[in-house]
Short mmCIF file of C-alpha atoms in Angstrom, two decimals:
data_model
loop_
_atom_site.label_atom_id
_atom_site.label_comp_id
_atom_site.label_asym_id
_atom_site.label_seq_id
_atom_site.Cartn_x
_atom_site.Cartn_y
_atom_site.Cartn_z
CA UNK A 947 18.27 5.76 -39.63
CA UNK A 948 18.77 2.15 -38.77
CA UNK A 949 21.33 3.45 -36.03
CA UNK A 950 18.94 5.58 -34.77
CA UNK A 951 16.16 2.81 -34.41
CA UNK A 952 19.09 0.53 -32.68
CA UNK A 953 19.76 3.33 -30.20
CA UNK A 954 16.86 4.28 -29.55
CA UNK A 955 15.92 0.20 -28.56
CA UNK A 956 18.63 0.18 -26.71
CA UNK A 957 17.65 2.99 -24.43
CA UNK A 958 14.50 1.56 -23.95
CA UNK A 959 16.16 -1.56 -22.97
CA UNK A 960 17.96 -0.10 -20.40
CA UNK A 961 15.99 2.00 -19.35
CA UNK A 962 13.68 -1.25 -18.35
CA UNK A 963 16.05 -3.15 -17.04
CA UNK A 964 17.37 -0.19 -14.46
CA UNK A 965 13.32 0.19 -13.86
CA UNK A 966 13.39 -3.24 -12.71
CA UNK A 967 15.73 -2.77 -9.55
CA UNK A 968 12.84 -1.15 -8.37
CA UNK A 969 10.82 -4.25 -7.56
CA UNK A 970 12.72 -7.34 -5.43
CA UNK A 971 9.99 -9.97 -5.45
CA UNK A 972 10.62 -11.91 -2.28
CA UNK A 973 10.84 -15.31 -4.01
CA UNK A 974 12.48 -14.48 -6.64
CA UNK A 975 9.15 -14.65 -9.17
CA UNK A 976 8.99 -13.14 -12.24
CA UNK A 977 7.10 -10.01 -12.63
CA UNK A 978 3.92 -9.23 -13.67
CA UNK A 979 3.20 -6.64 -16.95
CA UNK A 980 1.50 -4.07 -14.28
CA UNK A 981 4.58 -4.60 -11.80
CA UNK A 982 7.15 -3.71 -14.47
CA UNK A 983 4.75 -0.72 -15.09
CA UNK A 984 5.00 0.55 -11.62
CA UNK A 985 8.53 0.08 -11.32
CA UNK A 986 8.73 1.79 -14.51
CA UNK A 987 6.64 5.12 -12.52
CA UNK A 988 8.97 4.71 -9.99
CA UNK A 989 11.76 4.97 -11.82
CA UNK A 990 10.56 7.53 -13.85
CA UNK A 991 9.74 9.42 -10.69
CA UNK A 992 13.26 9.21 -9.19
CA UNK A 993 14.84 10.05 -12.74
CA UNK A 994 12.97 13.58 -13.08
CA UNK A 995 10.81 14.48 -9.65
CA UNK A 996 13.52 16.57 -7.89
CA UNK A 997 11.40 16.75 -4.81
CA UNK A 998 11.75 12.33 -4.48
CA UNK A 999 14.72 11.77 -6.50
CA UNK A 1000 17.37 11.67 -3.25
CA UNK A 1001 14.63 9.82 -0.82
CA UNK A 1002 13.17 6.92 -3.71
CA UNK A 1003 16.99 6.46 -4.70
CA UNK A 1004 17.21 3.38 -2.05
CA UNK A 1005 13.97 2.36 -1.92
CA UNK A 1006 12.63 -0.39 -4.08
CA UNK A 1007 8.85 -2.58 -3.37
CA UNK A 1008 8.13 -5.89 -3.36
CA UNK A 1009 4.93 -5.93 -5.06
CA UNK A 1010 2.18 -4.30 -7.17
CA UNK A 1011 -1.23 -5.22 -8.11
CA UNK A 1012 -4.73 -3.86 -9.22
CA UNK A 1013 -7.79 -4.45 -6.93
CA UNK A 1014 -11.25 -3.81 -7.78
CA UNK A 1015 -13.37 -1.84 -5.02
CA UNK A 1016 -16.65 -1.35 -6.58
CA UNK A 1017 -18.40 0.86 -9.26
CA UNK A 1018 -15.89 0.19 -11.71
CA UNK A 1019 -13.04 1.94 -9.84
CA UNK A 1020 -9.63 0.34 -9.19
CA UNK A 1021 -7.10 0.68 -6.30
CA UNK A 1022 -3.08 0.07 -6.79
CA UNK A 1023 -1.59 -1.78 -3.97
CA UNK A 1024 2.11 -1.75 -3.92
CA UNK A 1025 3.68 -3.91 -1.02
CA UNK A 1026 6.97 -2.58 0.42
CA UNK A 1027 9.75 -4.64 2.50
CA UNK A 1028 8.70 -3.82 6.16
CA UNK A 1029 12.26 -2.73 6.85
CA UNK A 1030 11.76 0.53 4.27
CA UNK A 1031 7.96 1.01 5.73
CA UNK A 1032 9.76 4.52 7.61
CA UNK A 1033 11.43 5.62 4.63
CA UNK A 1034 8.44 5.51 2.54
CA UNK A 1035 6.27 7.27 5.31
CA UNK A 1036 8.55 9.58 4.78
CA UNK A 1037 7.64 10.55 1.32
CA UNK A 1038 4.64 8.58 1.26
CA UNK A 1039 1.83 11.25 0.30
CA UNK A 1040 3.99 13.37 -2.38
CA UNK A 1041 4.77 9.79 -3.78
CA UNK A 1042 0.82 8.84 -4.08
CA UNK A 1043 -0.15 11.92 -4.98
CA UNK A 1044 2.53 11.92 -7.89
CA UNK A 1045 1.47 8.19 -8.71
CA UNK A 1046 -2.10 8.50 -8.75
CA UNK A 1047 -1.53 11.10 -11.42
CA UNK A 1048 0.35 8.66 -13.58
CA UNK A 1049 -2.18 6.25 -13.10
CA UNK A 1050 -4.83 8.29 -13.81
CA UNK A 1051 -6.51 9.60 -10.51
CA UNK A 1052 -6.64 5.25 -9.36
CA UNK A 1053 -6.00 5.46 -5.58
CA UNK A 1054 -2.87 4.45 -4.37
CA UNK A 1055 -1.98 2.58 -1.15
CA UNK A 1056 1.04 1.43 0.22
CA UNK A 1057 1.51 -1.57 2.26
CA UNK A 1058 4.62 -3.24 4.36
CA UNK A 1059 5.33 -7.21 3.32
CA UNK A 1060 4.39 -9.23 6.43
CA UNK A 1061 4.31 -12.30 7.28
CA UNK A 1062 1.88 -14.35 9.18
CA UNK A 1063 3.53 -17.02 10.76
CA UNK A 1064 1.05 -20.82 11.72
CA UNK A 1065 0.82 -21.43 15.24
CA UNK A 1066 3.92 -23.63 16.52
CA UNK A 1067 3.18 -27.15 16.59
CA UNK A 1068 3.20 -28.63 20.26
CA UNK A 1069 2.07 -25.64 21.69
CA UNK A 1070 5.67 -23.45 21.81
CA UNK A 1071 3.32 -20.69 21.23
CA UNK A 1072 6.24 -18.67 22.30
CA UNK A 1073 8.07 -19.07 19.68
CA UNK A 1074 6.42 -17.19 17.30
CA UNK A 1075 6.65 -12.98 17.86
CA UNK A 1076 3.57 -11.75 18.48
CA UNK A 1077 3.60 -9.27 15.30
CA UNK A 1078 3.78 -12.34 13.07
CA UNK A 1079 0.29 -13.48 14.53
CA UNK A 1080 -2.92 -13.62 12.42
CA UNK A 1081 -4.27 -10.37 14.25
CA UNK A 1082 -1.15 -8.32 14.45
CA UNK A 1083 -0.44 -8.46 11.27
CA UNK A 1084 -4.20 -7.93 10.47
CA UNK A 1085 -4.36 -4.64 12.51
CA UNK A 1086 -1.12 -3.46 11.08
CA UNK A 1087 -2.51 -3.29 7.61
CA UNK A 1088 -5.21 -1.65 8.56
CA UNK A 1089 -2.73 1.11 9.79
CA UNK A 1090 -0.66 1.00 6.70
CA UNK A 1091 -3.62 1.72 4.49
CA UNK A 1092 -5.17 4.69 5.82
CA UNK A 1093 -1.28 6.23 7.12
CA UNK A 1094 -0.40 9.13 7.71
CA UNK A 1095 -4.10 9.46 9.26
CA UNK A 1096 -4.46 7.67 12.82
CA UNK A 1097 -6.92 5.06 13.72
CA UNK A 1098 -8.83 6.37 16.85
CA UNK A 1099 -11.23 3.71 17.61
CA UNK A 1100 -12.46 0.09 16.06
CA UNK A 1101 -16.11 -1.46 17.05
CA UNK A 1102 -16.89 -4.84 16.01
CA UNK A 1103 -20.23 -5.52 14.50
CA UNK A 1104 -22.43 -8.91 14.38
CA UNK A 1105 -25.25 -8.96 11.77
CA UNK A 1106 -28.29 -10.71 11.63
CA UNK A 1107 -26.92 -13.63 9.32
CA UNK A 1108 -23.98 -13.88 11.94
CA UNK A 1109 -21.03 -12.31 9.98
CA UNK A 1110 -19.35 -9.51 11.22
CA UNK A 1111 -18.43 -6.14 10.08
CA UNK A 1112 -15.24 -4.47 11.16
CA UNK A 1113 -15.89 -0.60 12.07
CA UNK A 1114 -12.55 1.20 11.69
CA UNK A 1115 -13.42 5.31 13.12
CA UNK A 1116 -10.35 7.77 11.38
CA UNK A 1117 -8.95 10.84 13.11
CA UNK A 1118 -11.57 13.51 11.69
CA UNK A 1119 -9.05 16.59 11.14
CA UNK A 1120 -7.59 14.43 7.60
CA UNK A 1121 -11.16 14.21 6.50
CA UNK A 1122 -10.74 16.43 3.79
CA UNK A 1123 -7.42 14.33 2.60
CA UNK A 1124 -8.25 11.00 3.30
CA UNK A 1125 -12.50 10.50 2.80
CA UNK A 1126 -12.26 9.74 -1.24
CA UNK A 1127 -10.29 6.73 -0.25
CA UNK A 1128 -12.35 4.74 2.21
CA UNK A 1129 -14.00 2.63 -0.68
CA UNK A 1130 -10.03 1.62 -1.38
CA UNK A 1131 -9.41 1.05 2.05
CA UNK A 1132 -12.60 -1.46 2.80
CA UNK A 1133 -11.54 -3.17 -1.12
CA UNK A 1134 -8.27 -3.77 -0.22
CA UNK A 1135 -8.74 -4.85 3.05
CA UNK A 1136 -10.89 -7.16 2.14
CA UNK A 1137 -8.94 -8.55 -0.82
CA UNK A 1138 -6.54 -8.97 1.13
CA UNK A 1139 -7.73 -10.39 4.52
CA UNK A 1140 -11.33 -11.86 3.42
CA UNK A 1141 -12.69 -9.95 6.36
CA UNK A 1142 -15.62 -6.92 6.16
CA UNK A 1143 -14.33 -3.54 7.09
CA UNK A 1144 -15.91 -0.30 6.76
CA UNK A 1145 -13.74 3.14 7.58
CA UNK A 1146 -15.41 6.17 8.87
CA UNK A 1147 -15.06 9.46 10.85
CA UNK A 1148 -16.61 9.87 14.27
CA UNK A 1149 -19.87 11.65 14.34
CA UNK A 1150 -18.85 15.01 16.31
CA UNK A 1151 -21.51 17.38 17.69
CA UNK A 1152 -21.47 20.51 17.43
CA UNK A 1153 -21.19 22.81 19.93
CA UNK A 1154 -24.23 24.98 21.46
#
């Protein structure tokens, strides 16, 4: 019996410890009890989903966190190196769909790690790449959230009190797919950026 117990510790062990080359933290931090978790899905997924195994075998994140967006629901972020962004795309909605039914119907987006680089000193402004710019990389999460549906137009609002809100108009033919998420899309956003954004879907006429 007490052989049994020590295996069966053991497996666990390593079972966690292969879980965790899932997530590289950038800087090397430790990681959170809701990051091992995801890993954890992720390797769970790879170890018994036949239809991800081959693709998630290479692919590891960066991150994971929990973000409140209002009436006591709760979005998963999980941040991706920006060099594996295509790879994911690639299996990205059989991958939420199959981790937003581990996490219990929570909505699941999946962002690329960028960087925002500070304005060069001395005015070298040259120097810095344009996609590491405040409102590149602002624009570019916007895309990442609501992928695989395309962004067809953006209006900037002022309101009375002077802030601004951020009007974000999604293709309309992935209404069906995409409109239980927009709540997680404005949350995160937001959490994210500090900046207002609502998503919506053109107003089409019909015809006569």
């Amino acid at each position: 019996t007490n052989n049994a117990f020590i295996c069966t510790h053991l497996d666990a062990f390593k079972m966690a410890f292969t879980a965790r080359k899932k997530i590289v933290k950038d800087d090397g931090a430790a990681l959170g009890p809701f990051e091992e978790t995801v890993a954890q899905a992720l390797f769970d997924l790879e170890a018994t989903n036949n239809e991800l195994k081959a693709e998630l075998k290479d692919l590891y994140i960066n991150g994971a966190q929990e973000v409140a967006i209002g009436d006591g629901r709760t979005a998963i972020v999980i941040q991706v190196p920006f060099r594996l962004l295509k790879a994911f795309h690639k299996i990205q909605q059989r991958l939420v769909r199959e981790l937003e039914k581990k996490f219990s119907g929570k909505d699941v987006v999946v962002v690329a790690n960028r960087r925002i680089m500070p304005v060069p000193k001395g005015g070298f402004a040259r120097a810095r790449p344009r996609s590491r710019t405040l409102t590149a990389v602002h624009a570019n999460l916007l895309e990442d959230l609501v992928y695989p549906t395309e962004i067809v137009g953006k209006r900037q609002r002022y309101r009375l009190d002077g802030s601004r809100l951020l009007k974000v108009y999604l293709d309309a033919k992935d209404r069906n797919t995409t409109e239980y998420k927009l709540d997680a899309f404005a949350g995160v956003y937001k959490k994210m950026t500090g900046k207002e954004v609502s998503f919506e879907f053109p107003v089409t006429e019909a015809a006569n």
